[in-house]
Tab-separated table of C-alpha atoms in Angstrom:
chain	number	residue	atom	x	y	z
A	234	TRP	CA	25.704	65.330	119.629
A	235	PRO	CA	22.817	64.833	119.977
A	236	GLY	CA	22.789	68.395	121.337
A	237	GLY	CA	20.493	70.546	123.420
A	238	CYS	CA	17.416	69.406	125.293
A	239	GLY	CA	16.848	66.581	122.834
A	240	ALA	CA	19.574	64.777	124.763
A	241	HIS	CA	17.566	64.450	127.993
A	242	SER	CA	16.030	61.044	127.257
A	243	PHE	CA	18.050	60.135	124.173
A	244	ASN	CA	18.698	56.388	123.908
A	245	TRP	CA	21.933	56.196	121.909
A	246	LYS	CA	21.411	52.461	121.333
A	247	GLN	CA	18.533	53.316	118.998
A	248	ALA	CA	20.875	55.501	116.909
A	249	VAL	CA	23.380	52.805	115.880
A	250	GLY	CA	23.206	49.773	113.633
A	251	PRO	CA	21.590	49.473	110.177
A	252	VAL	CA	19.864	52.669	109.039
A	253	GLU	CA	16.738	50.730	108.019
A	254	SER	CA	16.289	49.663	111.649
A	255	ARG	CA	16.299	53.277	112.909
A	256	PRO	CA	14.083	55.283	110.539
A	257	LYS	CA	13.798	58.162	113.017
A	258	GLN	CA	17.569	58.323	113.447
A	259	ALA	CA	18.981	58.314	109.926
A	260	PHE	CA	21.645	60.746	111.153
A	261	GLY	CA	22.825	58.676	114.083
A	262	LEU	CA	25.993	58.344	116.089
A	263	ALA	CA	28.132	56.840	113.313
A	264	GLU	CA	26.993	59.519	110.867
A	265	PHE	CA	27.841	62.281	113.339
A	266	LEU	CA	31.287	60.823	113.921
A	267	GLN	CA	31.863	60.501	110.171
A	268	VAL	CA	31.144	64.217	109.776
A	269	ALA	CA	33.502	65.011	112.666
A	270	GLU	CA	36.274	62.907	111.117
A	271	GLN	CA	35.863	64.496	107.693
A	272	ALA	CA	35.828	67.980	109.209
A	273	GLY	CA	38.837	67.306	111.420
A	274	ALA	CA	36.681	68.213	114.442
A	275	GLU	CA	36.838	66.898	117.988
A	276	PRO	CA	33.472	65.289	118.849
A	277	VAL	CA	31.664	66.025	122.122
A	278	ILE	CA	28.887	63.620	123.075
A	279	THR	CA	26.089	64.618	125.444
A	280	LEU	CA	24.823	61.709	127.524
A	281	ALA	CA	21.168	61.372	128.414
A	282	ASP	CA	20.490	62.558	131.955
A	283	TYR	CA	16.883	61.298	132.106
A	284	TRP	CA	17.447	57.890	130.495
A	285	GLY	CA	19.798	55.010	131.122
A	286	GLU	CA	22.025	53.588	133.814
A	287	ALA	CA	25.772	53.648	134.276
A	288	SER	CA	26.149	50.391	132.337
A	289	ASP	CA	24.445	51.940	129.292
A	290	PHE	CA	27.127	54.599	129.102
A	291	ALA	CA	29.875	52.048	129.671
A	292	ASP	CA	28.388	50.289	126.633
A	293	LEU	CA	28.649	53.569	124.723
A	294	VAL	CA	32.364	53.844	125.520
A	295	GLU	CA	32.785	50.237	124.381
A	296	TYR	CA	31.010	51.032	121.095
A	297	LEU	CA	33.197	54.077	120.545
A	298	ASN	CA	36.614	53.115	121.850
A	299	ALA	CA	37.043	49.367	122.392
A	300	PRO	CA	38.979	47.245	119.873
A	301	VAL	CA	36.979	44.602	118.039
A	302	GLY	CA	36.841	41.384	120.070
A	303	ALA	CA	37.470	42.995	123.455
A	304	ASN	CA	33.867	43.327	124.741
A	305	PRO	CA	35.043	44.721	128.112
A	306	ASN	CA	31.527	45.420	129.441
A	307	GLY	CA	30.140	41.989	128.527
A	308	GLY	CA	26.769	41.419	126.911
A	309	VAL	CA	26.388	42.883	123.416
A	310	ASP	CA	29.726	43.203	121.624
A	311	TRP	CA	29.342	46.903	120.829
A	312	ALA	CA	32.683	47.160	119.069
A	313	ALA	CA	31.450	44.493	116.664
A	314	VAL	CA	28.319	46.583	116.046
A	315	ARG	CA	30.580	49.518	115.209
A	316	ALA	CA	32.669	47.391	112.868
A	317	LYS	CA	29.556	46.212	111.003
A	318	GLN	CA	28.731	49.868	110.390
A	319	GLY	CA	32.031	50.228	108.561
A	320	HIS	CA	34.367	51.507	111.271
A	321	PRO	CA	36.422	48.598	112.678
A	322	LEU	CA	38.980	50.894	114.314
A	323	PRO	CA	38.030	52.631	117.571
A	324	TYR	CA	36.856	56.233	117.265
A	325	LYS	CA	38.852	57.236	120.377
A	326	VAL	CA	36.221	59.730	121.493
A	327	ARG	CA	37.405	61.565	124.582
A	328	TRP	CA	34.869	64.256	125.540
A	329	PHE	CA	31.468	63.623	127.127
A	330	GLU	CA	29.040	65.744	129.118
A	331	TYR	CA	26.614	64.145	131.534
A	332	GLY	CA	23.387	65.824	130.549
A	333	ASN	CA	22.247	69.130	129.155
A	334	GLU	CA	20.977	71.828	131.542
A	335	THR	CA	19.830	68.994	133.806
A	336	GLU	CA	18.609	71.398	136.460
A	337	HIS	CA	15.502	72.376	134.479
A	338	GLY	CA	14.297	68.788	134.043
A	339	ALA	CA	12.954	66.916	131.031
A	340	HIS	CA	10.719	68.618	128.456
A	341	ALA	CA	7.641	67.719	126.467
A	342	LEU	CA	9.772	66.284	123.659
A	343	ASN	CA	11.181	63.757	126.116
A	344	GLU	CA	8.137	61.634	126.936
A	345	PRO	CA	7.548	59.838	129.252
A	346	GLN	CA	9.876	61.897	131.446
A	347	THR	CA	8.058	65.221	130.928
A	348	GLY	CA	8.232	67.420	133.994
A	349	PHE	CA	10.536	65.113	135.948
A	350	ARG	CA	13.563	66.780	137.501
A	351	TRP	CA	16.525	65.357	139.384
A	352	GLN	CA	17.536	66.969	142.629
A	353	PRO	CA	21.225	67.982	142.530
A	354	GLU	CA	22.177	65.346	145.119
A	355	GLU	CA	20.760	62.572	142.918
A	356	TYR	CA	22.392	64.032	139.801
A	357	ALA	CA	25.770	64.073	141.565
A	358	LYS	CA	25.305	60.478	142.733
A	359	ARG	CA	24.432	59.346	139.224
A	360	PHE	CA	27.350	61.317	137.781
A	361	ARG	CA	29.809	59.486	140.023
A	362	ALA	CA	28.404	56.097	139.012
A	363	VAL	CA	28.458	56.951	135.297
A	364	ALA	CA	32.012	58.326	135.480
A	365	ALA	CA	33.289	55.195	137.231
A	366	ALA	CA	31.594	52.856	134.733
A	367	MET	CA	32.853	54.747	131.681
A	368	LYS	CA	36.427	55.030	132.923
A	369	GLN	CA	36.515	51.329	133.726
A	370	ILE	CA	36.124	50.727	129.982
A	371	ASP	CA	38.469	53.537	128.911
A	372	PRO	CA	40.317	55.577	131.569
A	373	SER	CA	41.134	58.293	129.028
A	374	VAL	CA	37.547	59.543	128.639
A	375	GLN	CA	36.723	62.952	130.114
A	376	LEU	CA	33.290	63.517	131.666
A	377	GLY	CA	31.860	66.913	132.567
A	378	ALA	CA	29.220	67.788	135.166
A	379	VAL	CA	26.506	70.342	134.394
A	380	LEU	CA	26.297	73.519	136.479
A	381	GLY	CA	23.158	75.586	136.957
A	382	VAL	CA	21.440	76.868	133.849
A	383	THR	CA	20.415	80.044	135.693
A	384	GLU	CA	23.906	80.728	137.037
A	385	THR	CA	24.454	84.410	136.233
A	386	ALA	CA	25.318	85.928	139.610
A	387	PHE	CA	26.679	85.068	143.039
A	388	PRO	CA	26.308	83.470	145.523
A	389	LEU	CA	26.022	80.200	143.617
A	390	THR	CA	22.625	78.625	143.052
A	391	ARG	CA	21.925	75.583	145.187
A	392	TRP	CA	22.160	73.337	142.109
A	393	SER	CA	25.699	74.471	141.298
A	394	GLU	CA	26.881	74.377	144.907
A	395	VAL	CA	25.608	70.836	145.480
A	396	VAL	CA	26.830	69.525	142.104
A	397	MET	CA	30.292	71.027	142.608
A	398	ASN	CA	30.465	69.550	146.083
A	399	GLY	CA	29.148	66.149	144.996
A	400	THR	CA	31.254	65.718	141.856
A	401	GLY	CA	34.306	67.835	142.630
A	402	ALA	CA	36.616	64.862	143.089
A	403	GLU	CA	35.421	63.041	139.948
A	404	ALA	CA	34.493	65.689	137.368
A	405	ASP	CA	37.063	66.234	134.634
A	406	PHE	CA	35.434	69.583	133.889
A	407	PHE	CA	32.327	71.606	134.696
A	408	ILE	CA	29.873	72.773	132.037
A	409	TYR	CA	28.366	76.239	131.778
A	410	HIS	CA	25.978	77.631	129.164
A	411	ALA	CA	26.303	81.355	128.490
A	412	TYR	CA	23.374	83.425	127.265
A	413	LEU	CA	24.231	87.118	127.454
A	414	PRO	CA	22.618	89.542	127.178
A	415	ARG	CA	19.238	88.278	128.362
A	416	TYR	CA	16.095	90.072	127.298
A	417	SER	CA	13.195	87.837	126.347
A	418	ASN	CA	10.326	90.302	125.846
A	419	ASN	CA	9.516	91.190	122.240
A	420	ASP	CA	8.254	94.673	123.122
A	421	GLY	CA	10.738	97.016	121.467
A	422	ALA	CA	12.245	98.085	124.788
A	423	PRO	CA	15.142	98.475	125.061
A	424	ASP	CA	15.610	99.834	121.578
A	425	ALA	CA	17.876	98.251	118.975
A	426	GLU	CA	20.824	100.554	119.732
A	427	SER	CA	20.691	99.689	123.431
A	428	LEU	CA	20.519	95.963	122.672
A	429	TYR	CA	23.531	96.390	120.386
A	430	GLU	CA	25.489	98.026	123.213
A	431	LEU	CA	24.399	95.334	125.666
A	432	ALA	CA	25.583	92.626	123.277
A	433	PHE	CA	29.063	94.133	123.020
A	434	ALA	CA	29.281	94.659	126.780
A	435	SER	CA	28.375	91.025	127.438
A	436	SER	CA	31.809	89.676	126.483
A	437	GLU	CA	33.470	91.608	129.306
A	438	GLN	CA	30.703	90.600	131.704
A	439	PHE	CA	31.154	86.966	130.693
A	440	ALA	CA	34.914	87.063	131.245
A	441	THR	CA	34.424	88.608	134.683
A	442	PHE	CA	31.804	86.000	135.543
A	443	LEU	CA	34.079	83.113	134.550
A	444	ASP	CA	36.911	84.492	136.676
A	445	ARG	CA	34.600	84.558	139.685
A	446	LEU	CA	33.192	81.133	138.865
A	447	ARG	CA	36.708	79.662	138.921
A	448	VAL	CA	37.198	81.110	142.400
A	449	GLU	CA	33.944	79.493	143.532
A	450	ILE	CA	34.927	76.133	142.018
A	451	ALA	CA	38.209	76.185	143.934
A	452	ARG	CA	36.395	77.161	147.144
A	453	VAL	CA	33.846	74.347	146.903
A	454	THR	CA	35.982	71.541	145.451
A	455	GLY	CA	39.416	72.424	146.784
A	456	ARG	CA	40.951	72.132	143.330
A	457	SER	CA	41.033	73.785	139.925
A	458	VAL	CA	38.458	72.125	137.669
A	459	PRO	CA	38.427	73.225	134.001
A	460	LEU	CA	35.331	74.871	132.538
A	461	ALA	CA	33.688	74.037	129.221
A	462	VAL	CA	31.209	76.465	127.672
A	463	THR	CA	29.234	74.137	125.408
A	464	GLU	CA	26.527	76.675	124.539
A	465	PHE	CA	27.258	80.350	123.893
A	466	ASN	CA	24.626	82.692	122.582
A	467	GLY	CA	22.459	85.722	123.188
A	468	SER	CA	18.988	85.431	124.635
A	469	TYR	CA	16.701	88.047	123.157
A	470	THR	CA	13.779	87.827	120.820
A	471	GLN	CA	13.272	91.296	119.292
């Protein structure tokens, strides 16, 4: 939550509090977490990569995980906001990803950031600041760094190499999105049978790719960093 490219400039503070004060966010953060609780599911929250500062995400951890009355980040008592929404106990959310496919920049649905794109060095710098701020509120939270969206072969793209190098000591996991097979032309070639075969071959290709990616992570960071595949799909439009 909130999922996909809609996360790029998503201000979570506009998705909490009374529903009448957020008409465009009737299904906000509390509603998502209620669904997760009722389903017995582990929530994963995607932080905005083109909105906010480290303190905004420390506030988010306070809203989610701080006991009422603690207010560890100062300012607005976000745990009290949570309690007023009917959940006085902390949610104890653990998993966060810093951005969604950050490499390709913000999109038209993310005005006014349309077309803006972080360089990997700046993303890594911001990741380190966000991780430190969040863990100061709750050291148990786990924050993942986003690898290259076009990462399908080796050597690594510059984005992935720089992000691994710049966040390797701080990242709790790295994030990869898998779209195999890839064929985006709606032209009837290859035919349906060939696409079917490609789809079934992709699982073996994906496993081989992840094995190699782990080797590259160890080479760049000097340690074994877990991988999270938070999108997994095919990419063809026939």
